[in-house]
mmCIF file of N, CA, C and O in Angstrom:
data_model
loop_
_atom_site.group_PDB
_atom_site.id
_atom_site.type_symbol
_atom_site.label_atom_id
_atom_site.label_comp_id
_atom_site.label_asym_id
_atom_site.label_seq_id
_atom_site.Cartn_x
_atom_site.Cartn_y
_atom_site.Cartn_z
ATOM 1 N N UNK A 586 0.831 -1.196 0.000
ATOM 2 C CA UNK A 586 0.000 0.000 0.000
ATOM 3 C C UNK A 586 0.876 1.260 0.000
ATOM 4 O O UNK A 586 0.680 2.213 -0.754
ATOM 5 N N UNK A 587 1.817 1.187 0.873
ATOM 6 C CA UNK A 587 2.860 2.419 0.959
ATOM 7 C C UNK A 587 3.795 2.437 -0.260
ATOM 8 O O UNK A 587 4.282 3.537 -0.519
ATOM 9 N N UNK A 588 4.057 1.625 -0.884
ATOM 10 C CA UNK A 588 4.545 1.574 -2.032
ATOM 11 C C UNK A 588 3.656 1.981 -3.353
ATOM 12 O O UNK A 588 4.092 2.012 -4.504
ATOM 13 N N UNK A 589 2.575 2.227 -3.019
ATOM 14 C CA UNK A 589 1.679 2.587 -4.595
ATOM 15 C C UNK A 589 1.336 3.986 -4.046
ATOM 16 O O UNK A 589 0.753 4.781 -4.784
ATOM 17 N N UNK A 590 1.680 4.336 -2.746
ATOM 18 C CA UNK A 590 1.312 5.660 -2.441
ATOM 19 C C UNK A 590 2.629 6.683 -3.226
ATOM 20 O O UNK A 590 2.359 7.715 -3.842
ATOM 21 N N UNK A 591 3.831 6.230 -3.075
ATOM 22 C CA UNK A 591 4.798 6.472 -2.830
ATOM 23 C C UNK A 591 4.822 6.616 -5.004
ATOM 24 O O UNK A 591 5.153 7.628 -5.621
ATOM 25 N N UNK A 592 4.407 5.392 -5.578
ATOM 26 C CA UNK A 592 4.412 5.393 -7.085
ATOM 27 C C UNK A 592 3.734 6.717 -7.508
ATOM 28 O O UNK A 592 4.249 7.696 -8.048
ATOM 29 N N UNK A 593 2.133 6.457 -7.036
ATOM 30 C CA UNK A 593 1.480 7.679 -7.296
ATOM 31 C C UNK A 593 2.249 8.807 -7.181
ATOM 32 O O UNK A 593 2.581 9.404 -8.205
ATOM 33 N N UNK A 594 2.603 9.216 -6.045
ATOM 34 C CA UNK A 594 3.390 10.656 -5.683
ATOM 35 C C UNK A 594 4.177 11.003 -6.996
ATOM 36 O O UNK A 594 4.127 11.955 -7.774
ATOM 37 N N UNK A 595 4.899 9.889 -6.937
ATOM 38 C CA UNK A 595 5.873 9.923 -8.071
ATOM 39 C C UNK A 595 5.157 10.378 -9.465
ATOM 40 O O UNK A 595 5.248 11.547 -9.840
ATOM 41 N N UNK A 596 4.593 9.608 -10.055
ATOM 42 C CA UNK A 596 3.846 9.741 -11.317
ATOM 43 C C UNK A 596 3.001 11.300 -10.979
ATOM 44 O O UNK A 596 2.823 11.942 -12.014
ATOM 45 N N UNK A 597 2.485 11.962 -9.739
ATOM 46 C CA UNK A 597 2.378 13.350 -10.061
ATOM 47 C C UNK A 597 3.421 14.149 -10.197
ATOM 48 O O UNK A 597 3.421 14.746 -11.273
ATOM 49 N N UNK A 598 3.955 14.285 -9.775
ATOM 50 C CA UNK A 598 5.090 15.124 -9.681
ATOM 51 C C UNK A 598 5.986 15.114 -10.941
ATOM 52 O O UNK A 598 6.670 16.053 -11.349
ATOM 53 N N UNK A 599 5.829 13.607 -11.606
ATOM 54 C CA UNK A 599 6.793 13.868 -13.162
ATOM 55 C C UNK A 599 5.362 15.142 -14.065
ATOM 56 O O UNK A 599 5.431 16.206 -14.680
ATOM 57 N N UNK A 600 4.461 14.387 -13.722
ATOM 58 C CA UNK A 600 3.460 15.158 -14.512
ATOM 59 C C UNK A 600 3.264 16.751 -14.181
ATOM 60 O O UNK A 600 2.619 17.479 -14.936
ATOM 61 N N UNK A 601 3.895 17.231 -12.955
ATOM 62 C CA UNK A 601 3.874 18.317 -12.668
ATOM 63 C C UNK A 601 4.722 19.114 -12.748
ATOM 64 O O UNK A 601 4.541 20.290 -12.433
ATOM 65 N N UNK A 602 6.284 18.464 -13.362
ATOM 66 C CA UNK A 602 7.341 19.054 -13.639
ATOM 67 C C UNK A 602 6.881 19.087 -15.184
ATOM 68 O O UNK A 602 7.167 20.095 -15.830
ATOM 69 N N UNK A 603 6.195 18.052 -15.797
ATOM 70 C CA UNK A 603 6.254 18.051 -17.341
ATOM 71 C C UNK A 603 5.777 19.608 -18.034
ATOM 72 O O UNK A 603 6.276 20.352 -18.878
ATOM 73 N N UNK A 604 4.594 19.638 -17.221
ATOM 74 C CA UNK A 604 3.366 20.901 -17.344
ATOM 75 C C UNK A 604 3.821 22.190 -17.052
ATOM 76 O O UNK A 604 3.516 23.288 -17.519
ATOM 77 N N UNK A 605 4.588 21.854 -16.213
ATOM 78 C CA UNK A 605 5.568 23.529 -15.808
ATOM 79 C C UNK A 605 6.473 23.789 -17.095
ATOM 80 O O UNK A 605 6.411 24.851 -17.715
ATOM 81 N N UNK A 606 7.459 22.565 -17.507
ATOM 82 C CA UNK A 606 8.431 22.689 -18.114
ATOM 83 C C UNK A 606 7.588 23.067 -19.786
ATOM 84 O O UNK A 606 8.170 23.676 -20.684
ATOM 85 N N UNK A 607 6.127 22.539 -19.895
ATOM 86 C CA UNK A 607 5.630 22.804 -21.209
ATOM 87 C C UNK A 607 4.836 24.159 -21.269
ATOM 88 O O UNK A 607 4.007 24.517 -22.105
ATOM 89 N N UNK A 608 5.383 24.922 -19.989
ATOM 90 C CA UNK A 608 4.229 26.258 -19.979
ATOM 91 C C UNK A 608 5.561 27.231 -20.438
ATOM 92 O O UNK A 608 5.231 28.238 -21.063
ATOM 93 N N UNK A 609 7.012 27.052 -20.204
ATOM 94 C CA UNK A 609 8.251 27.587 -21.231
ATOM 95 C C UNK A 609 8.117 28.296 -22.152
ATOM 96 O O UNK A 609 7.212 27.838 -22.849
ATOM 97 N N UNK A 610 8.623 29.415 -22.670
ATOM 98 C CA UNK A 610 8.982 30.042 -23.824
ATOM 99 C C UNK A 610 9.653 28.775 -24.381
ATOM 100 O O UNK A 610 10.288 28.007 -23.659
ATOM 101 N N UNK A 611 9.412 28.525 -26.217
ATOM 102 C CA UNK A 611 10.114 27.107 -26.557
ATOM 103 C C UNK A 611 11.923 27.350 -26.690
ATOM 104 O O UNK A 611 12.755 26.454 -26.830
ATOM 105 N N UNK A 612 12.163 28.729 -26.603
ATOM 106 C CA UNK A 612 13.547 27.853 -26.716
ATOM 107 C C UNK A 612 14.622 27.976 -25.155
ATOM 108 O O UNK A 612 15.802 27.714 -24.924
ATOM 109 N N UNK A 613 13.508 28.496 -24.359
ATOM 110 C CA UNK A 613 13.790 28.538 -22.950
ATOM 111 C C UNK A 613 14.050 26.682 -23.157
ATOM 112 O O UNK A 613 15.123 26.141 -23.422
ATOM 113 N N UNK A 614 12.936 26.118 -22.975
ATOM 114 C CA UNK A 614 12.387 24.453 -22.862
ATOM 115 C C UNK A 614 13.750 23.956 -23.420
ATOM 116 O O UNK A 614 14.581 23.216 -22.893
ATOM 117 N N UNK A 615 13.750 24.687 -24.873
ATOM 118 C CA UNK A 615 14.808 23.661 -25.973
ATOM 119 C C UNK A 615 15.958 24.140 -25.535
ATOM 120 O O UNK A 615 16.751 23.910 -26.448
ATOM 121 N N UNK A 616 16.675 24.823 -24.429
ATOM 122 C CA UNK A 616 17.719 24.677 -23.830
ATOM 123 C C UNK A 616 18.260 23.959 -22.721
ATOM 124 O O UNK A 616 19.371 23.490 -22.478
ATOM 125 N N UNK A 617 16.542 24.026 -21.768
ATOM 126 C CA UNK A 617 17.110 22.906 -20.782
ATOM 127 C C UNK A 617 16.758 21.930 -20.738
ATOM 128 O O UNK A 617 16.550 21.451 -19.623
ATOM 129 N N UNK A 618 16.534 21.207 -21.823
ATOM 130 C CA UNK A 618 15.539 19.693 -22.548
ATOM 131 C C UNK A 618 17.728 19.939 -22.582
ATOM 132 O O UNK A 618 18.598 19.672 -21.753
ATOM 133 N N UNK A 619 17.752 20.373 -23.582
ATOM 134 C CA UNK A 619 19.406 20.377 -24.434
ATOM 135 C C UNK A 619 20.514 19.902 -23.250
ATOM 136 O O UNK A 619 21.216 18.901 -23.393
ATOM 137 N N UNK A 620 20.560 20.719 -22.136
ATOM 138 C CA UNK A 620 21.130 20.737 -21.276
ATOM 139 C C UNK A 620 21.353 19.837 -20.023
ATOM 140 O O UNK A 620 22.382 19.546 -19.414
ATOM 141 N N UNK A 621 19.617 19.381 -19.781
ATOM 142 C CA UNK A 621 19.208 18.089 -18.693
ATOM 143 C C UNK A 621 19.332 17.153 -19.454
ATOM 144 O O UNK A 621 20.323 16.425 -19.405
ATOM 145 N N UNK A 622 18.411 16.990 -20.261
ATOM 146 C CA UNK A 622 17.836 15.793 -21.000
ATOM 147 C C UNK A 622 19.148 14.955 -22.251
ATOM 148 O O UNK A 622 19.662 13.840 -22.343
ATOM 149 N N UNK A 623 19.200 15.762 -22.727
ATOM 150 C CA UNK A 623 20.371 15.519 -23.667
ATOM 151 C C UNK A 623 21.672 15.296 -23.284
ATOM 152 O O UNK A 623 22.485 14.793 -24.060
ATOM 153 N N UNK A 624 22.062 15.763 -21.677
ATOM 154 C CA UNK A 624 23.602 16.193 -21.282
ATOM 155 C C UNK A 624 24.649 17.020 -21.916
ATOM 156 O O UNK A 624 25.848 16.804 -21.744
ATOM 157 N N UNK A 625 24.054 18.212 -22.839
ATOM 158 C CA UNK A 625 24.951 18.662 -23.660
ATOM 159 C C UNK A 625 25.879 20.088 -22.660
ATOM 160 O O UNK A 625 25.074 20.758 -22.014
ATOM 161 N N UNK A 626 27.087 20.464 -22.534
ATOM 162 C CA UNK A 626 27.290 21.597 -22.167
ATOM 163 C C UNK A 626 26.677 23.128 -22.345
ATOM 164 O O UNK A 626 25.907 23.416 -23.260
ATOM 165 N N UNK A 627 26.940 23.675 -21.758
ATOM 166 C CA UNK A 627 26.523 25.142 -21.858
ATOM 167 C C UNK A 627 27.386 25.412 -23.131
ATOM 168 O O UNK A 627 26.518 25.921 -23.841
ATOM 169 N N UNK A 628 28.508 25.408 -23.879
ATOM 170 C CA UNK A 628 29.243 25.872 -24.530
ATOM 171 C C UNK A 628 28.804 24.942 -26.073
ATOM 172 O O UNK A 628 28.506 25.515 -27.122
ATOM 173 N N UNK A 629 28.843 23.709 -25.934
ATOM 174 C CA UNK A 629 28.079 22.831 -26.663
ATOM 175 C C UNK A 629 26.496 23.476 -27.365
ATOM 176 O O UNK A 629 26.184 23.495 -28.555
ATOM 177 N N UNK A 630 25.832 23.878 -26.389
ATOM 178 C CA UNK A 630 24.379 24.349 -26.429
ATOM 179 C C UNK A 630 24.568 25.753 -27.484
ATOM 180 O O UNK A 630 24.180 25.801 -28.652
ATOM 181 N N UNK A 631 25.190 26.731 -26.813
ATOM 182 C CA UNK A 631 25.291 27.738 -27.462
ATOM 183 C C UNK A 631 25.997 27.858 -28.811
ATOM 184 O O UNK A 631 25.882 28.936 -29.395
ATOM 185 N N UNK A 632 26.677 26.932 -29.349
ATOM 186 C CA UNK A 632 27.359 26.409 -30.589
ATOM 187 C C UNK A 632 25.816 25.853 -31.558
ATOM 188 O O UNK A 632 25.613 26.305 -32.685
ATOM 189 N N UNK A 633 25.050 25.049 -31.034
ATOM 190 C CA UNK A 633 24.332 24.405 -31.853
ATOM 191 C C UNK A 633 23.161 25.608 -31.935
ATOM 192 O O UNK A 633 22.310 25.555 -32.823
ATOM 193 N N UNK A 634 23.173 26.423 -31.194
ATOM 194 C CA UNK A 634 22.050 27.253 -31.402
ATOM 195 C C UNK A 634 22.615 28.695 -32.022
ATOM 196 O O UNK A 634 21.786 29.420 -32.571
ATOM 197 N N UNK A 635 23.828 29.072 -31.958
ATOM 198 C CA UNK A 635 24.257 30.288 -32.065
ATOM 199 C C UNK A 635 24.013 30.906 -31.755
ATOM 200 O O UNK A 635 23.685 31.870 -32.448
ATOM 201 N N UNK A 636 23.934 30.917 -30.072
ATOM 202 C CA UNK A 636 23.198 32.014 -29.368
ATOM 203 C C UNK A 636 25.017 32.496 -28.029
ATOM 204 O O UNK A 636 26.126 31.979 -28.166
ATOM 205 N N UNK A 637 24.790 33.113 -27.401
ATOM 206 C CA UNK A 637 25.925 33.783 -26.862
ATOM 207 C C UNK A 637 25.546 32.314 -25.222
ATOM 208 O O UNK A 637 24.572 31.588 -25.023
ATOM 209 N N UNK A 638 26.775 32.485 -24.491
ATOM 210 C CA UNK A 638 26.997 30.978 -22.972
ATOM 211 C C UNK A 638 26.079 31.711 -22.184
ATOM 212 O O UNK A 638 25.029 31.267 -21.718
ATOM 213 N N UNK A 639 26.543 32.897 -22.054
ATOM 214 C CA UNK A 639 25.307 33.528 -20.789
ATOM 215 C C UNK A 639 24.337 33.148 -21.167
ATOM 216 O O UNK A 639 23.668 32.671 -20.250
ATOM 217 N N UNK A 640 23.512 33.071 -22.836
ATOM 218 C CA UNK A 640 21.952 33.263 -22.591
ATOM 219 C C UNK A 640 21.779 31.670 -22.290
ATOM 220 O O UNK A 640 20.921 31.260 -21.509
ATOM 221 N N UNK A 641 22.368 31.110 -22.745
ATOM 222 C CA UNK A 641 21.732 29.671 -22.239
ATOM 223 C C UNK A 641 22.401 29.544 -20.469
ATOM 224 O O UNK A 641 21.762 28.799 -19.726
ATOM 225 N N UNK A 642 23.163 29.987 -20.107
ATOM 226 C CA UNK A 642 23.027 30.350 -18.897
ATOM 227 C C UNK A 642 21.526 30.586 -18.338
ATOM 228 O O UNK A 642 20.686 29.855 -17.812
ATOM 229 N N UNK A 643 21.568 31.561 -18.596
ATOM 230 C CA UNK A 643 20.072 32.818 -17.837
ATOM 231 C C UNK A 643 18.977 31.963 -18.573
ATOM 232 O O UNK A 643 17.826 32.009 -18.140
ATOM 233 N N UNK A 644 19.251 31.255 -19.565
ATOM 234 C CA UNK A 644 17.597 30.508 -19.624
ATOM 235 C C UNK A 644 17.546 28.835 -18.647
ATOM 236 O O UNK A 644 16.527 28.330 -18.178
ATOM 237 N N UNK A 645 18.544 28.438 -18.591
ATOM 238 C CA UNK A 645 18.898 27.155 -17.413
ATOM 239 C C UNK A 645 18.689 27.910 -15.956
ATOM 240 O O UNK A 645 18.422 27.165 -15.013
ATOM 241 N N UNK A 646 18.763 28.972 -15.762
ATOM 242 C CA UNK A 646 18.549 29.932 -14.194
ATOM 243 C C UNK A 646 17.125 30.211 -13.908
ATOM 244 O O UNK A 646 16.393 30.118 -12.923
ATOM 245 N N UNK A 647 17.000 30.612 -15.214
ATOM 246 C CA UNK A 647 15.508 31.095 -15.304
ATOM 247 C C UNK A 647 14.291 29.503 -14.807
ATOM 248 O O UNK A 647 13.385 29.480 -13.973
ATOM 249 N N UNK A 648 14.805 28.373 -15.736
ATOM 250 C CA UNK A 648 14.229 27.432 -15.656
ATOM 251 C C UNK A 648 14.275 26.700 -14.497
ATOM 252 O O UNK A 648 13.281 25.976 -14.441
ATOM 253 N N UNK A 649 14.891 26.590 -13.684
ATOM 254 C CA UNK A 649 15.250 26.437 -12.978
ATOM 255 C C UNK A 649 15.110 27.244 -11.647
ATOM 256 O O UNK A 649 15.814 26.816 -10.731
ATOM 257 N N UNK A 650 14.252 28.444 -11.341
ATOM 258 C CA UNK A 650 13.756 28.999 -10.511
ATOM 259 C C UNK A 650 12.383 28.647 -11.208
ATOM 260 O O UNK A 650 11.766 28.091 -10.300
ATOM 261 N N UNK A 651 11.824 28.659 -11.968
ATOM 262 C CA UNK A 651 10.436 28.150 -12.510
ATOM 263 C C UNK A 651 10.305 26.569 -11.741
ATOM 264 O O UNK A 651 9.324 26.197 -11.097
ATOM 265 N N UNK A 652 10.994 26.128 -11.878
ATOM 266 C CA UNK A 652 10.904 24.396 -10.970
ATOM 267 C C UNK A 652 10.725 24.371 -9.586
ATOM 268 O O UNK A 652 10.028 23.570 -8.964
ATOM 269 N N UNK A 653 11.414 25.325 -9.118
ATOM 270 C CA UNK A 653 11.827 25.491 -8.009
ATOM 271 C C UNK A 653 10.526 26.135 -7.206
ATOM 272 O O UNK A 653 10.089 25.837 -6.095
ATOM 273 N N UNK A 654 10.128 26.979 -8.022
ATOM 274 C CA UNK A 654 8.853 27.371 -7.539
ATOM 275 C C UNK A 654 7.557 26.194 -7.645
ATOM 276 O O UNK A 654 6.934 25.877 -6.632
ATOM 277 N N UNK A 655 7.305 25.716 -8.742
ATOM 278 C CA UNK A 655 6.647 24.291 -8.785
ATOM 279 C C UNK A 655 6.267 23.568 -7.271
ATOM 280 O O UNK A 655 5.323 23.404 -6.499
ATOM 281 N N UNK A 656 7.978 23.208 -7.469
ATOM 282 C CA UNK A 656 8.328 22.095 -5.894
ATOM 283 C C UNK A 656 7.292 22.799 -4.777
ATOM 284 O O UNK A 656 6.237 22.292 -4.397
ATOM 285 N N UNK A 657 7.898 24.220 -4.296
ATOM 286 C CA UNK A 657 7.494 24.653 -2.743
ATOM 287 C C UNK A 657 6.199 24.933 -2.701
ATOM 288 O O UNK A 657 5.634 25.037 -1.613
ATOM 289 N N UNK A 658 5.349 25.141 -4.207
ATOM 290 C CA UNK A 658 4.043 25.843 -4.178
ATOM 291 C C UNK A 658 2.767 24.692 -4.531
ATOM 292 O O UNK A 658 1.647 24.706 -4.020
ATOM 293 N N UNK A 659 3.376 23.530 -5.734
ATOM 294 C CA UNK A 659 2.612 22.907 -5.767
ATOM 295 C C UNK A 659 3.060 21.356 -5.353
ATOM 296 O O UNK A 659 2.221 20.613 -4.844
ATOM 297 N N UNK A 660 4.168 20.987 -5.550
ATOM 298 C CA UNK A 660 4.866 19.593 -5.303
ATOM 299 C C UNK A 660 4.411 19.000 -3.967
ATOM 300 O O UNK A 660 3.673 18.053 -3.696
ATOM 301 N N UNK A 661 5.296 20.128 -3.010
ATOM 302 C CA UNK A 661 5.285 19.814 -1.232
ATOM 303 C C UNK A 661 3.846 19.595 -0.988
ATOM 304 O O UNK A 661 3.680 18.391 -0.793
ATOM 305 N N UNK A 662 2.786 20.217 -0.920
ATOM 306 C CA UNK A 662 1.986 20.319 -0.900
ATOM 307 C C UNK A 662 1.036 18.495 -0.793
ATOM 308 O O UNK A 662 0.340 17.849 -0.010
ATOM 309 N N UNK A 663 1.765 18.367 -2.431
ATOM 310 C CA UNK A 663 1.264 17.090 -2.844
ATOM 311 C C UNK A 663 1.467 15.908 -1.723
ATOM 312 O O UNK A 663 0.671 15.210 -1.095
ATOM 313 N N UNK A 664 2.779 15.995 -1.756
ATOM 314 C CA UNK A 664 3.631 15.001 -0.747
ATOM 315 C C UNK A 664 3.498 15.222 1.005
ATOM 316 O O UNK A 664 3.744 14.430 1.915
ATOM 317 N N UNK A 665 3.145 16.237 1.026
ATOM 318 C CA UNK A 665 3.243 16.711 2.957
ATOM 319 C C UNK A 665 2.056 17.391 3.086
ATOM 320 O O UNK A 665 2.244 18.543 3.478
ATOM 321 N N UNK A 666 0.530 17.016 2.842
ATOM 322 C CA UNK A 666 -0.909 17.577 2.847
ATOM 323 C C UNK A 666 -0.699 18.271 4.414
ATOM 324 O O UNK A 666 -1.622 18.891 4.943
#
């Protein structure tokens, strides 16, 4: 029983990172899809996009306070009623 509680949790929370991460400007997303998902460097990233290291910086920062907010506002919540 504590184990399907524990699945569930799980299976919201991917679904609640998915929905955050798909509410993104797309090439906010298509940097840190590039960056998490892919494992590519910051220097790597900005080569394939031709964009300057800071901005894929500041869009991995950006994204990444967007998650962060997720977690404390809607995640915890989920997990610690």
């Amino acid at each position: 029983q504590r184990q399907m509680c524990i699945e569930t949790d799980y299976k919201e929370i991917v679904l609640l990172v998915e929905l955050a991460l798909n509410q993104l400007p797309p090439r906010r997303k298509q940097v840190f899809e590039m960056s998490r998902i892919e494992g590519l460097s910051h220097k790597e990233i900005a080569e394939k996009l031709q964009i300057p290291v800071r901005t894929v910086e500041d869009h991995i920062y950006k994204t990444l306070t967007e998650l962060r907010k997720v977690l404390m506002f809607v995640i915890l919540p989920v997990l610690f009623p």
